[in-house]
């Protein structure tokens, strides 16, 4: 995954050819194209973030496909059961939804924060209507469901400035949650958002790297397909929240259980502070700094 220089080099090529590739983009949004013959109207025009993504995804299609194939191989390997079916797999866990409902603020103001390589925040019911204040829409798949229309879902950080959202489509079995349907292409179900407080700047290396990383991560995750799988939460002897993944028949998918992930129930949700501030770039080699402060489960 650490292919910074190759990928950024390709990104530079995209920037160089973007004006020529923007034939179908409105004149008022083209990257680096003068607006007219008058001196007052000669300032270059810049592609919007949405249009910039379209150019990047089209021009980097070959490299993105290569990245997809690599991650697909790893994901398929993780879907191989690591043991025989466990008869009580779905009742040994905790009733997480009932527990969250019992907390101050209930379902609407509490979510499960996962801190790891790709921080995520999952809601198990209706999502607060103001949660996307300060976020700009970038694009959505053909089957994507808006966070405000979803009955739960997960936000995932994919750069210092970007989030993906995937609506829940699950059914409860005991204390476990199982997908209702397999997924053929995750990108069809995903919506991309960008943090508006860090505007896109084509003259900034940091901005371009964030954009490139988000496109790469969207490609890797979006290219995945998945059979129906289930997950269940448990607490260990120290009270830590743990997550385990299974096939619907109870066979464990132990390779999908990441020991490095840390799960917490949090309230007072702030997507940027709780997700992007905890994101570690796959382009960098530095260790992640300490996680941002979160409001912990009061139970």
Short mmCIF file of N, CA and C in Angstrom, two decimals, residues 27 56 104 114 154 164 231 260:
data_model
loop_
_atom_site.label_atom_id
_atom_site.label_comp_id
_atom_site.label_asym_id
_atom_site.label_seq_id
_atom_site.Cartn_x
_atom_site.Cartn_y
_atom_site.Cartn_z
N UNK A 27 -17.06 25.06 -18.61
CA UNK A 27 -15.92 25.96 -18.70
C UNK A 27 -15.62 26.63 -17.37
N UNK A 56 -9.39 12.20 -11.85
CA UNK A 56 -8.40 11.31 -11.24
C UNK A 56 -8.77 9.85 -11.44
N UNK A 104 -27.27 7.71 28.25
CA UNK A 104 -27.79 9.07 28.02
C UNK A 104 -27.67 9.45 26.55
N UNK A 114 -14.13 2.90 16.29
CA UNK A 114 -13.04 1.95 16.10
C UNK A 114 -11.78 2.72 15.76
N UNK A 154 -22.01 3.24 8.93
CA UNK A 154 -20.64 3.45 9.40
C UNK A 154 -19.95 4.51 8.56
N UNK A 164 -15.83 8.01 4.07
CA UNK A 164 -16.78 7.20 3.33
C UNK A 164 -17.94 6.87 4.26
N UNK A 231 -21.23 -10.08 12.67
CA UNK A 231 -20.30 -9.65 13.71
C UNK A 231 -21.01 -9.60 15.05
N UNK A 260 -5.26 -5.08 16.72
CA UNK A 260 -4.78 -3.71 16.88
C UNK A 260 -5.93 -2.70 16.99
#
